[in-house]
GROMACS .gro file of C-alpha atoms in nm:
model
  290
    1MET     CA    1  27.093  -3.068  -3.233
    2SER     CA    2  26.869  -3.057  -3.513
    3ARG     CA    3  26.652  -3.372  -3.584
    4THR     CA    4  26.760  -3.540  -3.905
    5PHE     CA    5  26.458  -3.644  -4.147
    6PRO     CA    6  26.490  -3.995  -4.286
    7PRO     CA    7  26.428  -4.060  -4.657
    8SER     CA    8  26.090  -4.284  -4.541
    9GLU     CA    9  25.986  -3.947  -4.385
   10LEU     CA   10  26.104  -3.677  -4.626
   11ILE     CA   11  26.089  -3.824  -4.958
   12ILE     CA   12  26.293  -3.647  -5.205
   13ASN     CA   13  26.315  -3.701  -5.571
   14ASN     CA   14  26.603  -3.777  -5.792
   15ASP     CA   15  26.625  -3.442  -5.927
   16GLY     CA   16  26.584  -3.268  -5.598
   17SER     CA   17  26.227  -3.206  -5.579
   18ILE     CA   18  25.959  -3.285  -5.312
   19PHE     CA   19  25.802  -3.636  -5.351
   20HIS     CA   20  25.413  -3.539  -5.459
   21LEU     CA   21  25.451  -3.170  -5.565
   22HIS     CA   22  25.773  -3.221  -5.775
   23VAL     CA   23  25.874  -2.847  -5.694
   24LYS     CA   24  26.210  -2.755  -5.588
   25PRO     CA   25  26.313  -2.540  -5.305
   26GLU     CA   26  26.402  -2.249  -5.555
   27ASN     CA   27  26.073  -2.258  -5.729
   28LEU     CA   28  25.904  -2.183  -5.389
   29ALA     CA   29  25.731  -1.843  -5.337
   30ASP     CA   30  25.669  -1.684  -5.020
   31LYS     CA   31  25.294  -1.596  -5.122
   32ILE     CA   32  25.105  -1.886  -5.236
   33ILE     CA   33  24.703  -1.928  -5.404
   34LEU     CA   34  24.597  -2.280  -5.349
   35VAL     CA   35  24.341  -2.403  -5.554
   36GLY     CA   36  24.167  -2.746  -5.564
   37ASP     CA   37  24.141  -2.799  -5.961
   38PRO     CA   38  24.432  -2.848  -6.136
   39GLY     CA   39  24.311  -2.687  -6.411
   40ARG     CA   40  24.259  -2.352  -6.229
   41VAL     CA   41  24.630  -2.306  -6.188
   42PRO     CA   42  24.686  -2.172  -6.565
   43LEU     CA   43  24.391  -1.939  -6.488
   44VAL     CA   44  24.544  -1.790  -6.184
   45ALA     CA   45  24.878  -1.768  -6.400
   46SER     CA   46  24.730  -1.632  -6.662
   47HIS     CA   47  24.753  -1.300  -6.466
   48PHE     CA   48  25.075  -1.323  -6.406
   49ASP     CA   49  25.341  -1.046  -6.557
   50THR     CA   50  25.604  -1.332  -6.621
   51ILE     CA   51  25.624  -1.700  -6.554
   52GLU     CA   52  25.928  -1.885  -6.383
   53ASN     CA   53  25.863  -2.211  -6.350
   54GLU     CA   54  25.568  -2.481  -6.402
   55VAL     CA   55  25.551  -2.852  -6.324
   56GLN     CA   56  25.261  -3.109  -6.303
   57SER     CA   57  25.248  -3.428  -6.106
   58ARG     CA   58  24.900  -3.605  -6.065
   59GLU     CA   59  24.662  -3.347  -5.937
   60PHE     CA   60  24.970  -3.106  -5.811
   61HIS     CA   61  24.993  -2.855  -6.079
   62SER     CA   62  25.212  -2.540  -5.987
   63ILE     CA   63  25.326  -2.237  -6.147
   64THR     CA   64  25.553  -1.962  -5.984
   65GLY     CA   65  25.590  -1.607  -6.154
   66ILE     CA   66  25.536  -1.241  -6.078
   67TYR     CA   67  25.222  -1.057  -6.056
   68LYS     CA   68  25.251  -0.637  -6.012
   69GLY     CA   69  25.588  -0.698  -5.858
   70LYS     CA   70  25.484  -0.994  -5.618
   71ARG     CA   71  25.659  -1.303  -5.666
   72ILE     CA   72  25.361  -1.570  -5.664
   73MET     CA   73  25.306  -1.963  -5.664
   74ALA     CA   74  24.990  -2.120  -5.789
   75GLN     CA   75  24.970  -2.482  -5.660
   76SER     CA   76  24.661  -2.685  -5.664
   77THR     CA   77  24.598  -2.954  -5.439
   78GLY     CA   78  24.305  -3.195  -5.548
   79ILE     CA   79  24.041  -3.248  -5.347
   80GLY     CA   80  23.971  -3.311  -4.960
   81CYS     CA   81  24.180  -3.240  -4.638
   82ASP     CA   82  24.390  -3.530  -4.691
   83ASN     CA   83  24.533  -3.364  -4.985
   84ILE     CA   84  24.578  -3.057  -4.811
   85ASP     CA   85  24.813  -3.267  -4.539
   86ILE     CA   86  25.037  -3.360  -4.857
   87VAL     CA   87  25.054  -3.003  -4.967
   88MET     CA   88  25.103  -2.802  -4.643
   89ASN     CA   89  25.357  -3.067  -4.504
   90GLU     CA   90  25.533  -3.057  -4.847
   91LEU     CA   91  25.544  -2.670  -4.870
   92ASP     CA   92  25.667  -2.669  -4.520
   93ALA     CA   93  25.943  -2.882  -4.584
   94LEU     CA   94  26.045  -2.687  -4.899
   95ALA     CA   95  26.055  -2.383  -4.667
   96ASN     CA   96  26.195  -2.481  -4.370
   97ILE     CA   97  26.381  -2.801  -4.396
   98ASP     CA   98  26.752  -2.799  -4.576
   99PHE     CA   99  26.732  -3.092  -4.856
  100ALA     CA  100  27.113  -3.114  -4.839
  101THR     CA  101  27.145  -3.199  -4.481
  102ARG     CA  102  26.778  -3.323  -4.415
  103THR     CA  103  26.768  -3.110  -4.092
  104GLU     CA  104  26.566  -2.800  -3.991
  105LYS     CA  105  26.649  -2.480  -4.087
  106PRO     CA  106  26.773  -2.258  -3.791
  107GLU     CA  107  26.577  -1.970  -3.902
  108HIS     CA  108  26.187  -2.009  -3.996
  109ARG     CA  109  26.069  -1.916  -4.349
  110HIS     CA  110  25.697  -1.785  -4.304
  111LEU     CA  111  25.433  -1.863  -4.609
  112THR     CA  112  25.131  -1.663  -4.650
  113LEU     CA  113  24.869  -1.887  -4.838
  114VAL     CA  114  24.533  -1.819  -4.948
  115ARG     CA  115  24.300  -2.094  -5.079
  116ILE     CA  116  24.041  -2.005  -5.348
  117GLY     CA  117  23.740  -2.240  -5.384
  118THR     CA  118  23.402  -2.279  -5.461
  119CYS     CA  119  23.160  -2.395  -5.204
  120GLY     CA  120  22.750  -2.436  -5.089
  121GLY     CA  121  22.608  -2.184  -4.938
  122LEU     CA  122  22.399  -2.243  -4.633
  123GLN     CA  123  22.223  -1.917  -4.521
  124PRO     CA  124  21.963  -1.684  -4.735
  125GLY     CA  125  22.220  -1.444  -4.770
  126THR     CA  126  22.455  -1.654  -4.936
  127PRO     CA  127  22.351  -1.703  -5.286
  128GLU     CA  128  22.531  -1.833  -5.584
  129GLY     CA  129  22.801  -1.589  -5.658
  130THR     CA  130  22.865  -1.464  -5.307
  131TYR     CA  131  23.228  -1.452  -5.207
  132ILE     CA  132  23.254  -1.613  -4.857
  133ALA     CA  133  23.556  -1.535  -4.656
  134SER     CA  134  23.629  -1.786  -4.370
  135VAL     CA  135  23.670  -1.662  -4.023
  136LYS     CA  136  23.689  -1.993  -3.845
  137SER     CA  137  23.665  -2.340  -4.013
  138ILE     CA  138  23.514  -2.670  -3.847
  139GLY     CA  139  23.665  -2.966  -3.962
  140PHE     CA  140  23.471  -3.278  -3.989
  141ASP     CA  141  23.766  -3.466  -4.160
  142GLY     CA  142  23.950  -3.514  -3.812
  143LEU     CA  143  24.285  -3.453  -3.962
  144LEU     CA  144  24.423  -3.221  -3.709
  145ASN     CA  145  24.341  -3.473  -3.440
  146PHE     CA  146  24.674  -3.664  -3.564
  147TYR     CA  147  24.854  -3.388  -3.473
  148ALA     CA  148  25.028  -3.268  -3.136
  149GLY     CA  149  24.899  -2.934  -3.016
  150ARG     CA  150  24.583  -2.972  -3.153
  151ASN     CA  151  24.401  -2.836  -2.903
  152GLU     CA  152  24.598  -2.504  -2.885
  153ALA     CA  153  24.532  -2.474  -3.255
  154SER     CA  154  24.149  -2.521  -3.209
  155ASP     CA  155  23.862  -2.283  -3.072
  156LEU     CA  156  23.758  -2.547  -2.797
  157ASP     CA  157  23.492  -2.335  -2.665
  158PHE     CA  158  23.337  -2.307  -3.022
  159GLU     CA  159  23.393  -2.679  -3.046
  160ASN     CA  160  23.211  -2.761  -2.751
  161GLU     CA  161  22.922  -2.553  -2.806
  162PHE     CA  162  22.886  -2.679  -3.187
  163LYS     CA  163  22.860  -3.058  -3.059
  164LYS     CA  164  22.607  -2.945  -2.801
  165GLN     CA  165  22.392  -2.763  -3.039
  166VAL     CA  166  22.384  -3.001  -3.328
  167LYS     CA  167  22.377  -3.316  -3.112
  168TRP     CA  168  22.699  -3.433  -3.250
  169ASN     CA  169  22.731  -3.803  -3.267
  170PRO     CA  170  23.062  -3.888  -3.148
  171GLN     CA  171  23.078  -4.184  -3.388
  172ILE     CA  172  23.158  -3.961  -3.678
  173GLY     CA  173  23.477  -3.833  -3.505
  174ASN     CA  174  23.564  -3.538  -3.298
  175PRO     CA  175  23.529  -3.206  -3.511
  176TYR     CA  176  23.771  -2.945  -3.480
  177VAL     CA  177  23.765  -2.566  -3.519
  178ALA     CA  178  24.039  -2.380  -3.675
  179THR     CA  179  24.101  -2.022  -3.699
  180GLU     CA  180  24.201  -1.824  -3.995
  181ASP     CA  181  24.482  -1.589  -3.975
  182PRO     CA  182  24.287  -1.269  -3.869
  183GLU     CA  183  24.501  -1.015  -4.042
  184LEU     CA  184  24.526  -1.192  -4.374
  185THR     CA  185  24.149  -1.258  -4.367
  186ASP     CA  186  24.053  -0.888  -4.312
  187ARG     CA  187  24.327  -0.785  -4.593
  188ILE     CA  188  24.144  -1.058  -4.827
  189ALA     CA  189  23.805  -0.987  -4.745
  190ALA     CA  190  23.820  -0.636  -4.719
  191ASN     CA  191  23.458  -0.503  -4.750
  192ASP     CA  192  23.315  -0.695  -5.028
  193MET     CA  193  23.315  -1.047  -4.908
  194VAL     CA  194  23.073  -1.203  -4.667
  195ARG     CA  195  23.280  -1.349  -4.316
  196GLY     CA  196  23.152  -1.669  -4.183
  197VAL     CA  197  23.212  -2.002  -4.073
  198THR     CA  198  23.295  -2.273  -4.288
  199ILE     CA  199  23.268  -2.655  -4.251
  200ALA     CA  200  23.512  -2.837  -4.415
  201CYS     CA  201  23.377  -3.208  -4.489
  202GLY     CA  202  23.550  -3.539  -4.540
  203GLY     CA  203  23.327  -3.564  -4.856
  204PHE     CA  204  23.076  -3.447  -5.089
  205PHE     CA  205  22.763  -3.657  -5.060
  206GLY     CA  206  22.692  -3.798  -4.705
  207PRO     CA  207  22.907  -3.567  -4.508
  208GLN     CA  208  22.717  -3.245  -4.657
  209GLY     CA  209  22.413  -3.390  -4.617
  210ARG     CA  210  22.366  -3.525  -4.993
  211ARG     CA  211  22.143  -3.815  -4.990
  212LEU     CA  212  22.135  -4.036  -5.318
  213ARG     CA  213  22.074  -4.377  -5.283
  214LEU     CA  214  22.213  -4.432  -4.949
  215PRO     CA  215  22.067  -4.322  -4.605
  216LEU     CA  216  22.222  -4.075  -4.411
  217ALA     CA  217  22.298  -4.153  -4.032
  218ASP     CA  218  22.162  -3.812  -3.924
  219PRO     CA  219  21.912  -3.693  -4.179
  220ASP     CA  220  21.867  -3.359  -3.966
  221LEU     CA  221  22.199  -3.280  -3.938
  222ASN     CA  222  22.224  -3.017  -4.236
  223GLU     CA  223  21.884  -2.837  -4.072
  224LYS     CA  224  22.087  -2.830  -3.721
  225ILE     CA  225  22.405  -2.686  -3.890
  226GLU     CA  226  22.209  -2.405  -4.044
  227ALA     CA  227  22.020  -2.309  -3.709
  228PHE     CA  228  22.365  -2.283  -3.497
  229GLU     CA  229  22.486  -1.983  -3.390
  230TYR     CA  230  22.740  -1.894  -3.134
  231LYS     CA  231  22.878  -1.541  -3.054
  232GLY     CA  232  22.684  -1.387  -3.326
  233LEU     CA  233  22.865  -1.660  -3.572
  234LYS     CA  234  22.651  -1.846  -3.801
  235ILE     CA  235  22.766  -2.161  -4.032
  236THR     CA  236  22.774  -1.999  -4.373
  237ASN     CA  237  22.901  -2.266  -4.618
  238PHE     CA  238  23.030  -2.599  -4.687
  239GLU     CA  239  23.349  -2.705  -4.856
  240MET     CA  240  23.635  -2.994  -4.813
  241GLU     CA  241  23.974  -2.822  -4.754
  242SER     CA  242  23.951  -2.490  -4.525
  243SER     CA  243  23.993  -2.643  -4.152
  244ALA     CA  244  24.292  -2.850  -4.260
  245LEU     CA  245  24.469  -2.590  -4.424
  246ALA     CA  246  24.398  -2.334  -4.103
  247GLY     CA  247  24.511  -2.569  -3.861
  248LEU     CA  248  24.813  -2.688  -4.015
  249ALA     CA  249  24.905  -2.343  -4.101
  250SER     CA  250  24.872  -2.238  -3.735
  251LEU     CA  251  25.080  -2.540  -3.592
  252MET     CA  252  25.364  -2.465  -3.882
  253GLY     CA  253  25.344  -2.110  -3.794
  254HIS     CA  254  25.224  -1.980  -4.173
  255SER     CA  255  24.925  -1.731  -4.248
  256ALA     CA  256  24.651  -1.879  -4.415
  257ALA     CA  257  24.303  -1.761  -4.525
  258THR     CA  258  24.010  -1.947  -4.752
  259CYS     CA  259  23.764  -1.757  -4.950
  260CYS     CA  260  23.466  -1.926  -5.157
  261MET     CA  261  23.279  -1.840  -5.432
  262VAL     CA  262  22.909  -1.984  -5.344
  263ILE     CA  263  22.812  -2.223  -5.652
  264ALA     CA  264  22.510  -2.364  -5.487
  265ASN     CA  265  22.269  -2.253  -5.236
  266ARG     CA  266  22.169  -2.572  -5.031
  267ARG     CA  267  21.869  -2.394  -4.855
  268ALA     CA  268  21.708  -2.315  -5.228
  269HIS     CA  269  21.789  -2.620  -5.391
  270ARG     CA  270  21.980  -2.425  -5.686
  271ALA     CA  271  22.334  -2.463  -5.842
  272ASN     CA  272  22.528  -2.332  -6.092
  273THR     CA  273  22.745  -2.557  -6.317
  274GLY     CA  274  22.881  -2.264  -6.552
  275TYR     CA  275  23.085  -2.126  -6.228
  276LYS     CA  276  23.415  -2.168  -6.398
  277SER     CA  277  23.370  -1.870  -6.632
  278SER     CA  278  23.299  -1.625  -6.329
  279ILE     CA  279  23.540  -1.711  -6.046
  280ASP     CA  280  23.802  -1.530  -6.250
  281GLY     CA  281  23.680  -1.201  -6.022
  282LEU     CA  282  23.769  -1.376  -5.728
  283ILE     CA  283  24.097  -1.460  -5.841
  284ARG     CA  284  24.172  -1.121  -5.938
  285LEU     CA  285  24.090  -0.999  -5.596
  286VAL     CA  286  24.298  -1.217  -5.420
  287LEU     CA  287  24.595  -1.161  -5.654
  288ASP     CA  288  24.560  -0.773  -5.588
  289ARG     CA  289  24.530  -0.839  -5.184
  290ILE     CA  290  24.784  -1.141  -5.091
   0.00000   0.00000   0.00000
C-alpha cells in the first residue's frame, strides 16, 4: 500500500504549488538547469524560444520554456547544500508524488539536472575562466549522512583515502563522496571542459580555508587538499552545492551533473569579480547539450 504524506511533511500551498519553490506540478520540465543566483535564471531563459511559466519566491526563481524544441526549466537554488536539500526534495515531489492523493505515483518520473555555477580553482591547470565538470563531489556539508542509503550513494574507498591523506579531523563531521551521472557528465563536458573532483563546502570562508579575523582549525587543510591524488584524480575546485545534488539525485533515481566556471584561483590568489558577463558561454553550452 502506498504511503500517504501528511501536510506537515509535504507542504502544498493554497494555489496547488510546492511550499518553497511555488512551482506547480504542470510547470515542471524533465530537463532542469540549476543556478545559485536567482538573477541568473533570466539569463538562462533569455535563450529560450518561448516562455511558459515564471515564478519567484525568496531565492527560488524558476522559468519554464522551450529551447530548440526542448522543454527546460531554469531554477535557482540560492547558496549552499541546505538549499539543495529543499530544491531536490521539492522537485522530486513535483515529479513523483500525486498532490491530490498525497501518495507516491506508481511510475517513476526521471529528471535530468545540470547545475551551472562558479567555483574556486585549486590546481595550476584551472585558471580563471576554466570550465570544470565534476566527476565526483566530496561533501563537507554532511547532508547525505542524514539519509538512509548514504553508503550506497557514496564512493567509500575514495572517502576513506581522502580522510587518510588529509588527516581528516572527525570533529568536522564525516565527508561523503558522491558520483555525478557518468553519461550526463560526459555529454555536458564533451571535449572542452576539465573533468575533476569538486569539494562542496559548508561555508564560503572557514570551510574553504579563507581566514579573515577568525583563525582556522586546520590552517594546512587546503595544502593537503591540493596535494591529494587517488586513482589519477586530483581535487580541482571548491564550490558549495555539487555533493548534495549528486548524492540526492542518486538516491532519488535522477541524473545530475555539475559544471562550474572558475572565477578565483586559490593557489594564484587571483579572482575575477566581473565573471557575470562571461558565464553566458557556459550557459549556452549546457543548453545545447542537456
